[in-house]
Short mmCIF file of C-alpha atoms in Angstrom, two decimals:
data_model
loop_
_atom_site.label_atom_id
_atom_site.label_comp_id
_atom_site.label_asym_id
_atom_site.label_seq_id
_atom_site.Cartn_x
_atom_site.Cartn_y
_atom_site.Cartn_z
CA MET A 43 0.00 -0.48 0.12
CA SER A 44 1.57 3.70 -1.19
CA ILE A 45 1.54 6.21 1.73
CA LYS A 46 1.34 10.08 -0.25
CA PHE A 47 4.68 12.03 0.69
CA GLU A 48 2.06 14.76 2.14
CA GLU A 49 1.05 12.43 5.15
CA LEU A 50 4.61 12.22 5.90
CA GLN A 51 6.04 15.56 5.78
CA GLU A 52 5.71 16.41 9.42
CA GLU A 53 7.28 13.34 10.41
CA THR A 54 9.77 13.59 8.14
CA LEU A 55 10.69 17.29 9.61
CA LEU A 56 10.73 16.33 12.96
CA ASP A 57 13.55 13.24 12.13
CA VAL A 58 15.52 16.04 10.34
CA ALA A 59 14.81 18.14 13.59
CA LYS A 60 16.15 15.45 15.69
CA LEU A 61 19.44 15.57 14.01
CA CYS A 62 19.60 19.48 14.23
CA ALA A 63 19.18 19.02 17.86
CA ALA A 64 22.06 16.20 17.05
CA ALA A 65 24.03 18.16 15.93
CA VAL A 66 23.81 21.32 18.04
CA LEU A 67 25.35 18.76 20.87
CA LYS A 68 28.07 18.43 18.54
CA ALA A 69 28.74 21.74 17.27
CA PRO A 70 32.43 22.60 18.91
CA GLN A 71 32.71 25.39 21.27
CA ILE A 72 35.43 27.56 22.65
CA THR A 73 34.92 27.54 26.22
CA GLY A 74 33.07 24.11 26.41
CA ARG A 75 30.60 25.59 28.93
CA VAL A 76 27.29 25.94 27.13
CA LYS A 77 23.91 23.74 28.05
CA PHE A 78 22.20 23.28 25.19
CA GLU A 79 18.25 22.45 26.47
CA MET A 80 15.75 22.26 23.08
CA GLU A 81 11.85 21.18 22.56
CA ILE A 82 10.20 21.07 19.01
CA LEU A 83 7.23 22.86 19.32
CA LYS A 84 4.62 20.96 16.18
CA LYS A 85 1.56 22.21 14.39
CA GLU A 86 -0.55 22.02 17.15
CA GLU A 87 1.29 24.34 18.84
CA LEU A 88 1.57 27.26 16.45
CA PRO A 89 -1.31 29.54 17.73
CA ASN A 90 -0.04 30.48 20.29
CA LEU A 91 3.23 31.44 19.48
CA ILE A 92 1.60 33.07 16.23
CA GLU A 93 -0.37 35.70 18.93
CA ALA A 94 2.61 35.74 21.01
CA LEU A 95 4.64 36.69 17.84
CA MET A 96 1.66 39.46 17.49
CA ILE A 97 1.52 40.08 19.87
CA LEU A 98 5.56 41.16 20.75
CA GLY A 99 5.50 42.67 16.39
CA ARG A 100 4.30 46.04 17.89
CA LEU A 101 7.41 46.09 19.74
CA HIS A 102 8.97 44.72 16.80
CA MET A 103 8.22 44.62 13.35
CA PHE A 104 10.50 41.27 12.14
CA CYS A 105 7.95 39.35 14.84
CA MET A 106 5.27 40.67 13.22
CA LEU A 107 7.34 39.09 9.52
CA SER A 108 7.39 35.81 11.55
CA ALA A 109 3.85 35.40 12.61
CA ALA A 110 3.30 35.61 8.83
CA ALA A 111 5.64 33.01 8.25
CA TYR A 112 3.71 30.73 10.27
CA SER A 113 -0.03 31.77 9.66
CA THR A 114 0.89 31.25 5.44
CA ALA A 115 2.06 28.24 6.46
CA LEU A 116 -0.66 27.10 8.39
CA GLN A 117 -3.65 28.64 6.42
CA GLU A 118 -1.80 26.17 3.21
CA GLY A 119 -1.35 23.47 5.65
CA LYS A 120 2.12 23.40 5.35
CA PRO A 121 3.99 21.24 7.77
CA VAL A 122 6.61 23.02 9.88
CA VAL A 123 8.02 22.48 13.02
CA ILE A 124 10.15 24.46 15.32
CA LEU A 125 13.36 23.48 17.65
CA LEU A 126 13.05 25.88 20.67
CA ILE A 127 16.91 25.64 21.04
CA GLY A 128 17.67 27.15 24.86
CA ALA A 129 20.39 27.65 26.76
CA SER A 130 21.55 28.41 30.41
CA GLY A 131 24.05 29.81 32.66
CA LEU A 132 25.25 32.10 29.84
CA ARG A 133 24.26 34.81 32.27
CA GLN A 134 26.95 33.78 34.50
CA SER A 135 31.23 33.40 33.29
CA GLU A 136 33.04 30.50 35.89
CA LEU A 137 35.90 31.17 32.58
CA ASN A 138 37.92 33.15 34.87
CA TRP A 139 39.26 34.64 31.78
CA ASN A 140 38.71 38.73 32.71
CA CYS A 141 38.61 39.67 28.81
CA GLY A 142 36.77 42.78 29.19
CA ALA A 143 34.25 41.75 26.51
CA CYS A 144 31.51 42.31 28.52
CA GLY A 145 32.41 45.91 28.87
CA PHE A 146 33.27 44.59 32.91
CA LYS A 147 36.90 44.60 34.16
CA THR A 148 36.45 40.81 35.85
CA CYS A 149 34.58 38.10 35.25
CA GLY A 150 33.41 38.31 39.35
CA GLU A 151 32.13 41.73 38.67
CA PHE A 152 29.75 40.45 35.18
CA ASN A 153 27.97 38.23 37.30
CA ALA A 154 27.12 40.64 40.27
CA TYR A 155 26.05 42.80 37.65
CA ALA A 156 23.82 40.24 36.08
CA LYS A 157 22.48 38.46 39.21
CA THR A 158 20.81 42.35 38.82
CA ILE A 159 18.64 41.66 36.27
CA LYS A 160 15.89 39.52 37.64
CA GLU A 161 13.38 39.60 34.66
CA PRO A 162 14.50 40.28 30.80
CA PRO A 163 12.25 43.74 30.14
CA VAL A 164 9.80 42.98 27.67
CA GLY A 165 11.47 44.67 24.45
CA ALA A 166 14.44 42.93 25.02
CA LEU A 167 15.11 40.30 22.93
CA ILE A 168 17.01 37.06 25.10
CA HIS A 169 17.65 37.71 29.03
CA GLY A 170 20.92 39.60 29.47
CA PRO A 171 24.00 40.47 29.68
CA VAL A 172 25.61 37.51 28.65
CA CYS A 173 29.22 36.04 28.79
CA ASN A 174 29.88 36.61 25.00
CA TRP A 175 32.83 33.82 24.63
CA LYS A 176 29.67 31.63 26.15
CA MET A 177 27.36 33.25 23.42
CA ILE A 178 29.68 32.31 20.90
CA ASP A 179 29.86 28.58 21.76
CA TYR A 180 25.82 28.89 22.01
CA ALA A 181 25.73 30.40 18.74
CA GLN A 182 27.75 27.43 16.97
CA GLY A 183 25.53 24.99 18.21
CA CYS A 184 22.67 27.29 15.93
CA THR A 185 24.64 26.83 12.77
CA TRP A 186 25.25 23.79 13.33
CA ALA A 187 21.53 22.62 13.65
CA CYS A 188 20.85 25.35 9.97
CA ALA A 189 23.92 23.76 8.63
CA THR A 190 22.04 20.12 9.48
CA ALA A 191 19.14 21.59 8.24
CA TRP A 192 19.60 22.97 5.18
CA ALA A 193 21.78 19.43 4.64
CA ASN A 194 18.80 17.32 4.76
CA ASN A 195 17.49 20.04 1.94
CA ILE A 196 14.78 21.60 4.31
CA THR A 197 14.41 25.71 4.51
CA ASN A 198 14.94 26.97 7.66
CA ARG A 199 16.54 30.31 9.12
CA ILE A 200 17.05 31.21 12.60
CA GLU A 201 15.45 33.51 14.32
CA ILE A 202 15.72 36.15 17.61
CA ALA A 203 11.38 35.97 17.19
CA SER A 204 9.91 32.81 18.08
CA GLY A 205 12.27 31.82 19.82
CA MET A 206 11.43 35.16 22.41
CA ALA A 207 7.40 34.46 22.23
CA ALA A 208 8.57 30.95 22.83
CA LYS A 209 9.90 31.88 26.00
CA ALA A 210 7.75 34.64 26.77
CA ILE A 211 4.93 32.02 26.73
CA GLY A 212 6.99 29.45 28.72
CA TYR A 213 9.14 27.30 26.61
CA LEU A 214 12.17 26.91 28.03
CA GLU A 215 11.45 29.77 30.38
CA HIS A 216 14.05 29.10 32.78
CA CYS A 217 17.10 29.69 29.80
CA ASP A 218 18.72 32.98 29.18
CA VAL A 219 18.49 32.64 26.06
CA VAL A 220 16.36 30.50 23.38
CA HIS A 221 16.04 30.45 19.08
CA GLY A 222 13.48 29.12 17.54
CA LEU A 223 14.63 26.86 14.11
CA PRO A 224 11.64 26.35 11.63
CA LEU A 225 12.15 23.31 9.96
CA GLY A 226 9.96 23.44 6.77
CA PRO A 227 7.78 23.80 5.20
CA MET A 228 9.32 22.17 2.53
CA GLU A 229 9.21 24.68 -0.54
CA GLU A 230 11.60 26.60 -1.40
CA LEU A 231 13.25 29.33 0.06
CA TYR A 232 10.35 29.90 2.79
CA TRP A 233 12.22 31.62 4.89
CA TYR A 234 13.86 34.33 2.48
CA SER A 235 12.08 36.73 -0.93
CA ARG A 236 9.41 36.25 1.44
CA ARG A 237 5.88 36.21 -0.68
CA PHE A 238 3.44 35.86 2.21
CA ILE A 239 4.85 39.94 3.34
CA ASN A 240 2.93 41.19 0.42
CA GLN A 241 -0.25 40.55 2.26
CA PHE A 242 0.82 43.08 4.72
CA MET A 243 3.84 44.91 3.74
CA SER A 244 2.28 47.07 0.42
CA TYR A 245 4.31 48.64 -1.64
CA ASP A 246 3.74 52.19 -0.74
CA LEU A 247 4.20 51.15 2.74
CA TRP A 248 7.00 50.18 2.09
CA LYS A 249 8.04 52.92 0.21
CA GLU A 250 7.48 55.24 2.43
CA ARG A 251 9.41 53.79 4.22
CA LEU A 252 12.06 53.89 2.40
CA GLN A 253 12.40 57.25 2.14
CA GLU A 254 11.57 57.93 5.55
CA MET A 255 14.66 55.97 6.96
CA PHE A 256 17.14 56.73 3.57
CA GLY A 257 15.92 59.89 2.64
CA VAL A 258 19.91 60.48 1.36
CA LEU A 259 18.79 58.58 -1.46
CA PHE A 260 16.18 61.29 -2.79
CA GLN A 261 17.89 64.30 -1.67
CA THR A 262 17.67 67.75 -3.55
CA PHE A 263 20.18 70.36 -4.12
CA VAL A 264 21.23 70.86 0.14
CA GLY A 265 22.86 74.26 -0.88
CA ASP A 266 19.51 75.49 -0.51
CA GLY A 267 19.84 75.27 3.04
CA ARG A 268 16.08 72.09 2.97
CA THR A 269 15.54 68.98 3.57
CA ASP A 270 13.68 68.32 0.17
CA LEU A 271 13.00 65.32 -0.66
CA LYS A 272 12.49 63.54 -4.64
CA ILE A 273 9.35 61.13 -3.83
CA THR A 274 7.61 62.04 -6.78
CA ASP A 275 8.37 61.30 -10.49
CA ASP A 276 7.58 65.23 -10.71
CA TRP A 277 8.69 65.87 -6.84
CA TRP A 278 9.18 69.90 -8.34
CA MET A 279 5.65 70.44 -8.15
CA GLN A 280 4.83 69.27 -4.57
CA ARG A 281 8.17 68.89 -2.96
CA HIS A 282 8.39 66.39 0.12
CA THR A 283 10.17 66.98 3.61
CA SER A 284 10.90 64.52 6.57
CA LYS A 285 11.10 65.91 9.74
CA VAL A 286 13.36 64.45 12.87
CA GLN A 287 11.00 64.46 16.21
CA PRO A 288 10.99 62.99 19.31
CA VAL A 289 9.58 60.06 19.71
CA SER A 290 7.23 59.83 23.05
CA MET A 291 8.89 58.21 25.63
CA GLU A 292 5.24 58.00 27.28
CA GLU A 293 3.34 56.46 24.69
CA TYR A 294 6.56 53.43 24.43
CA GLU A 295 6.46 52.57 27.86
CA GLU A 296 2.03 52.49 28.03
CA MET A 297 2.90 50.42 24.72
CA LYS A 298 5.97 47.60 26.33
CA LYS A 299 2.81 48.03 29.40
CA GLY A 300 0.48 46.64 27.13
CA ILE A 301 2.43 43.72 24.95
CA ALA A 302 3.31 42.41 29.11
CA ARG A 303 -0.25 42.62 30.16
CA ASP A 304 -0.93 40.33 26.64
CA ILE A 305 1.76 37.78 26.34
CA GLU A 306 1.02 37.33 30.68
CA ASP A 307 -2.57 36.60 29.41
CA LEU A 308 -1.38 34.84 26.44
CA LYS A 309 1.64 32.90 29.02
CA LYS A 310 -1.43 32.04 31.18
CA ARG A 311 -3.72 30.16 28.86
CA VAL A 312 -0.82 28.00 27.28
CA LYS A 313 0.90 27.35 30.49
CA GLY A 314 -3.34 25.68 31.57
CA GLY A 315 -4.05 23.91 28.82
CA LYS A 316 -0.35 22.60 28.68
CA MET B 271 53.19 12.19 -15.81
CA PRO B 272 52.41 14.70 -12.99
CA ARG B 273 53.13 13.43 -10.03
CA ILE B 274 52.46 15.11 -6.20
CA TYR B 275 53.91 12.58 -3.51
CA ILE B 276 52.48 13.92 0.03
CA ASN B 277 53.91 12.87 3.65
CA ASP B 278 52.61 14.58 6.91
CA TRP B 279 56.63 13.83 7.46
CA PRO B 280 58.76 15.86 7.73
CA PRO B 281 57.25 18.76 9.16
CA PHE B 282 57.41 21.06 5.72
CA SER B 283 59.47 19.54 3.68
CA PRO B 284 57.94 19.49 -0.01
CA PRO B 285 55.61 16.57 0.79
CA ASP B 286 54.30 17.83 3.14
CA GLN B 287 53.94 21.18 1.62
CA SER B 288 51.88 19.30 -0.68
CA ARG B 289 49.13 18.67 1.78
CA ARG B 290 49.63 21.98 3.57
CA ASN B 291 48.91 23.25 0.31
CA ASN B 292 45.63 20.71 0.10
CA VAL B 293 44.69 22.77 3.18
CA ILE B 294 45.07 26.14 2.34
CA GLU B 295 42.55 25.35 -0.25
CA ALA B 296 40.04 23.68 2.95
CA ALA B 297 41.06 27.06 4.48
CA LYS B 298 39.35 29.25 1.73
CA LEU B 299 36.40 27.66 1.23
CA ILE B 300 36.02 27.19 5.33
CA VAL B 301 36.30 31.29 5.18
CA ASN B 302 33.14 31.29 2.82
CA ALA B 303 31.24 29.00 5.05
CA ALA B 304 31.86 31.98 7.84
CA MET B 305 30.87 34.43 4.98
CA THR B 306 27.60 32.82 4.11
CA ALA B 307 26.91 32.08 7.99
CA PRO B 308 23.75 33.28 8.99
CA ASN B 309 23.55 37.11 10.51
CA ALA B 310 21.83 39.20 11.98
CA GLY B 311 19.72 41.35 8.50
CA GLY B 312 22.77 39.62 6.14
CA VAL B 313 24.91 42.72 7.81
CA SER B 314 28.03 42.18 6.12
CA GLN B 315 30.69 42.13 9.76
CA VAL B 316 32.41 39.21 10.09
CA GLU B 317 36.54 39.93 8.37
CA ALA B 318 39.46 36.87 7.18
CA GLU B 319 42.53 36.09 7.49
CA ILE B 320 44.24 32.67 6.32
CA VAL B 321 47.52 32.32 7.86
CA TYR B 322 50.41 30.01 7.08
CA GLY B 323 54.08 29.12 7.02
CA MET B 324 56.71 28.33 9.54
CA GLU B 325 57.92 31.97 10.19
CA GLU B 326 53.94 33.07 10.82
CA GLN B 327 53.06 30.30 12.57
CA GLU B 328 56.22 30.43 14.89
CA GLN B 329 55.96 34.32 15.29
CA ILE B 330 52.07 33.72 16.69
CA ALA B 331 53.32 31.24 19.18
CA ARG B 332 55.88 33.23 20.48
CA LYS B 333 53.24 35.54 21.01
CA MET B 334 51.27 33.48 22.76
CA GLU B 335 54.06 32.62 24.83
CA GLU B 336 54.41 36.42 25.41
CA LEU B 337 50.52 37.24 26.70
CA ALA B 338 51.49 33.61 29.01
CA HIS B 339 53.47 35.33 30.99
CA GLU B 340 51.67 38.75 31.00
CA GLU B 341 48.44 37.30 31.92
CA SER B 342 48.69 36.64 36.16
CA GLN B 343 46.27 33.55 36.31
CA GLU B 344 48.10 30.83 35.99
CA HIS B 345 45.24 28.27 34.05
CA ILE B 346 45.26 31.46 31.73
CA SER B 347 48.43 31.48 31.16
CA HIS B 348 47.84 26.98 30.64
CA LEU B 349 46.04 28.32 27.65
CA TYR B 350 48.71 30.09 25.73
CA LYS B 351 51.19 27.96 26.33
CA TYR B 352 49.77 24.69 25.69
CA GLU B 353 47.97 26.41 22.58
CA ALA B 354 51.11 27.97 20.92
CA VAL B 355 52.04 24.59 21.13
CA MET B 356 49.24 23.49 18.97
CA VAL B 357 49.54 27.15 16.40
CA ARG B 358 52.81 25.14 16.17
CA GLU B 359 51.66 21.48 14.85
CA ALA B 360 49.44 22.88 13.17
CA ASP B 361 48.43 23.42 8.85
CA CYS B 362 47.04 26.33 9.06
CA ILE B 363 45.66 29.54 10.73
CA VAL B 364 42.92 31.46 10.20
CA PHE B 365 41.26 34.48 12.11
CA LEU B 366 37.21 35.42 11.93
CA GLY B 367 37.41 39.17 13.18
CA ASP B 368 33.86 41.00 13.55
CA PHE B 369 34.35 44.28 13.07
CA ARG B 370 31.12 45.88 13.69
CA ALA B 371 30.78 44.76 17.33
CA ILE B 372 31.93 47.79 18.81
CA GLU B 373 31.77 50.84 16.04
CA THR B 374 28.50 50.04 13.94
CA PRO B 375 25.67 47.68 16.85
CA MET B 376 22.87 46.61 15.59
CA ASP B 377 20.94 49.23 17.87
CA ALA B 378 18.15 46.63 18.59
CA GLY B 379 18.35 46.71 22.00
CA CYS B 380 18.32 43.52 22.35
CA GLY B 381 19.70 42.77 25.98
CA PHE B 382 22.21 40.66 25.35
CA CYS B 383 25.22 43.16 26.70
CA TYR B 384 23.35 45.07 29.51
CA GLY B 385 19.87 42.61 30.23
CA VAL B 386 18.11 46.08 29.84
CA ASP B 387 16.09 46.94 26.70
CA ASP B 388 18.40 49.70 24.90
CA CYS B 389 21.64 50.08 23.89
CA ARG B 390 22.81 52.54 27.10
CA TRP B 391 25.93 49.99 28.52
CA LEU B 392 28.03 50.02 24.94
CA TYR B 393 27.16 54.33 24.07
CA THR B 394 28.14 54.87 27.98
CA LYS B 395 31.16 53.13 28.15
CA HIS B 396 32.95 53.64 24.60
CA PRO B 397 33.07 57.38 23.59
CA SER B 398 30.16 58.41 21.10
CA TYR B 399 29.03 61.51 19.18
CA MET B 400 25.11 61.92 18.48
CA GLY B 401 24.85 57.63 18.43
CA LEU B 402 28.29 57.31 16.33
CA ILE B 403 30.62 55.56 18.40
CA ASP B 404 34.51 56.88 18.08
CA ALA B 405 36.36 53.36 17.81
CA THR B 406 39.42 55.20 17.32
CA ASP B 407 41.27 54.63 20.68
CA ARG B 408 41.96 51.38 20.47
CA ARG B 409 44.12 51.00 24.00
CA SER B 410 42.56 48.89 26.52
CA LYS B 411 43.44 47.68 29.68
CA THR B 412 41.62 44.07 29.28
CA VAL B 413 42.12 42.30 26.67
CA VAL B 414 39.03 42.87 24.92
CA LYS B 415 37.83 46.31 25.24
CA GLY B 416 34.38 45.69 25.89
CA PRO B 417 30.78 46.32 25.69
CA LEU B 418 30.43 44.56 22.97
CA CYS B 419 26.69 44.76 20.15
CA GLY B 420 25.60 41.24 21.17
CA VAL B 421 23.73 40.84 18.38
CA ARG B 422 27.24 40.85 16.46
CA VAL B 423 29.14 38.68 18.94
CA GLN B 424 25.93 36.28 17.79
CA ASP B 425 26.44 37.20 14.79
CA PHE B 426 29.68 36.16 14.92
CA GLY B 427 29.25 32.37 16.60
CA TYR B 428 27.44 31.87 13.39
CA ALA B 429 30.73 32.61 11.52
CA ILE B 430 32.64 30.80 13.52
CA GLY B 431 30.42 27.82 13.49
CA SER B 432 30.16 27.82 9.72
CA ALA B 433 33.11 27.94 9.39
CA LEU B 434 33.86 24.40 11.58
CA TRP B 435 30.81 23.01 9.98
CA MET B 436 32.92 23.54 6.58
CA ALA B 437 36.07 21.67 7.98
CA TYR B 438 34.06 19.21 9.46
CA HIS B 439 33.11 18.52 6.53
CA LEU B 440 35.66 18.96 4.87
CA MET B 441 37.56 16.17 7.15
CA VAL B 442 40.06 18.73 8.46
CA ASP B 443 41.01 18.71 12.19
CA ALA B 444 39.91 22.30 13.78
CA ARG B 445 39.28 23.60 16.39
CA PRO B 446 38.06 27.62 17.22
CA TYR B 447 40.73 29.28 19.59
CA TYR B 448 40.40 32.86 22.36
CA THR B 449 43.75 32.45 22.87
CA VAL B 450 44.91 32.28 19.31
CA GLY B 451 42.67 34.71 18.24
CA VAL B 452 44.40 37.41 20.72
CA ALA B 453 47.31 37.11 19.67
CA GLY B 454 46.35 37.08 16.16
CA GLN B 455 44.65 40.45 16.29
CA LYS B 456 47.64 41.91 18.54
CA LEU B 457 50.15 40.90 16.04
CA GLY B 458 46.86 42.55 13.27
CA TYR B 459 45.54 39.64 11.96
CA CYS B 460 41.74 41.60 10.91
CA PRO B 461 42.90 44.70 11.59
CA ASN B 462 39.62 46.39 12.06
CA SER B 463 37.94 43.86 14.47
CA PRO B 464 37.64 44.80 18.16
CA ILE B 465 37.28 39.96 19.15
CA VAL B 466 39.10 38.04 17.29
CA VAL B 467 39.22 34.05 17.56
CA GLY B 468 41.56 32.35 15.92
CA ILE B 469 40.72 28.55 14.18
CA LEU B 470 43.50 25.55 13.29
CA LEU B 471 43.84 23.58 11.03
CA ALA B 472 45.21 20.54 10.33
CA ALA B 473 45.48 17.23 7.72
CA LEU B 474 47.68 14.62 9.90
CA SER B 475 47.49 11.59 10.86
CA LYS B 476 46.09 12.45 14.50
CA ASN B 477 44.23 15.96 15.28
CA PRO B 478 46.14 17.36 16.62
CA PHE B 479 44.43 19.82 18.74
CA VAL B 480 42.52 16.73 20.69
CA ASP B 481 44.15 13.84 23.55
CA VAL B 482 46.06 16.99 24.95
CA ASN B 483 48.48 16.37 27.59
CA THR B 484 48.82 18.02 30.79
CA ALA B 485 52.63 20.21 30.78
CA TYR B 486 51.81 20.34 26.84
CA HIS B 487 53.96 23.51 26.59
CA LEU B 488 57.38 20.88 27.65
CA VAL B 489 56.06 17.72 26.63
CA ASN B 490 54.54 16.79 23.18
CA MET B 491 55.75 15.69 19.63
CA SER B 492 58.61 18.07 18.65
CA LYS B 493 60.44 18.17 22.61
CA LEU B 494 60.44 14.28 22.34
CA ILE B 495 61.55 14.18 18.71
CA ASP B 496 64.09 17.31 20.39
CA ALA B 497 64.97 15.05 23.06
CA VAL B 498 65.38 11.65 21.16
CA ARG B 499 67.49 14.46 19.36
CA LYS B 500 69.13 15.23 21.93
CA THR B 501 70.70 11.90 23.58
CA TYR B 502 70.36 9.48 21.10
CA ILE B 503 73.41 10.71 19.67
CA LEU B 504 75.41 11.09 23.16
CA PHE B 505 74.17 7.76 22.99
CA ARG B 506 74.96 6.58 19.80
CA GLN B 507 78.97 7.67 21.21
CA SER B 508 78.64 4.99 24.56
CA GLY B 509 78.63 2.33 22.36
CA GLY B 510 82.00 0.93 20.28
CA ASP B 511 82.90 1.57 16.42
CA TYR B 512 80.14 -0.35 14.41
CA ARG B 513 83.56 -1.74 12.32
CA ILE B 514 84.67 -3.87 15.54
CA SER B 515 81.46 -4.44 17.62
CA ASP B 516 78.84 -5.61 15.09
CA PRO B 517 78.49 -9.12 15.75
CA TRP B 518 78.05 -9.35 12.09
CA ALA B 519 81.59 -7.80 11.72
CA GLU B 520 82.17 -10.59 14.22
CA ILE B 521 81.09 -13.51 12.21
CA PHE B 522 82.64 -11.79 9.04
CA ARG B 523 86.74 -11.90 11.12
CA GLU B 524 85.90 -15.30 11.82
CA ARG B 525 84.88 -17.06 9.14
CA ARG B 526 87.59 -15.30 7.46
CA LYS B 527 89.73 -16.62 9.66
CA LYS B 528 88.54 -20.17 9.13
CA GLU B 529 88.90 -19.30 5.92
CA LYS B 530 92.35 -18.75 5.99
CA LYS B 531 93.08 -21.42 8.05
CA GLU B 532 91.70 -24.27 5.69
CA GLU B 533 93.92 -22.31 2.45
CA LYS B 534 96.48 -23.04 4.34
#
């Protein structure tokens, strides 16, 4: 009796996820002190993760891009699994190299400061500060997982976004750093040249951001002493300018508080459902 | 028909140099792997140098030994001394550095460096003007002039890991070293980077970077070979002349005596 490969895709991705996890543990380390912990998320767990990404996406656009990627795959019925790569012990250094890379004169000073950061702030991508050398070793593990997926012809992209979202709602919560490695869907370049971005990022919106962020590309004669931008074909008819203005820190802080509340609610729901 | 004869002994002999050349070719691919490693936003930030040759490797090893004696902590001093031996035994060294780790950080407020959701640690510890970091003062009381941008450090780890992945797949033994990177940086390799790691490469029957014994700077293959050269030369002189003491010569002499007797 034949089996349709579509039915085996998630199983195949899970098999590759296991190989990727093994690669993380085999990866070389400079310090030899990083202890990894890993979990694999299956499609049933993706809706909660997507919700968390969308909440965090109010602060970090790249989380929204990630949410769009997972949502599209789910809607299209294409399996994706996520290997969560976590590590703890990065916030303390027993190396005693006193190298200064962290900005503290000694590992002891770093350790004392790190203990004062009990919880990561809402906007932080990881629970820092971390020892730089241990972080390098952690990253080596992640890149070995990516290379293993690649060698097995599984499209993938190492993400801070899915890792931080998963940790925020309780997965590998005790780890200092958690990155997510989505495996699949089985198609070329799903995580690059991302077709699903078109659904919420219109060309006009993108163009507006380009003009705001890279105004120098559209700058008129600067000798006029004005910051006039050429943003239309007949730009001399309607001149534009980009004005520098302070961001409202009150609004920014309010937004972070709202995100913290929403993440906490979601975490309660996820933990209750686990 | 052209032939390339390869043998790893004696070191730096023409047959060994042919073998080393293979590793240099591998090193180029390894650097490519570092360059194409994942990184935040695909921003170019890694620089690399490939170094090989007896003189060049000796210079790096000596720098490490110098650093070993400047280091007040014994366990780090030992690392420098032991790993200097490995530098001499390596076929080739790849230096990787991240040139954005201080001067052009990610500015993402990620929390890697200080545990807060802004970049204040980096911008208050390094002089800056309107958010532009002035990294021209490269003097430092510590080995690395930190703090470094955490996202860049993470990406630097990806580059090192990818380099090693490629090395392993090319069946070239490889390990990344803090000490080699520090020495290389002080000698001017990867000149734009505030953090440098040295990856030692070798294609020998025995991986020279593992199974390393205590006091490796004193007890290693090179020292043992030198010990044989030193002691055996004396031992040789303690025996008789081969023309007299060789038992085969004695048998020959006996036979000649016998033959002469018979002739008479």
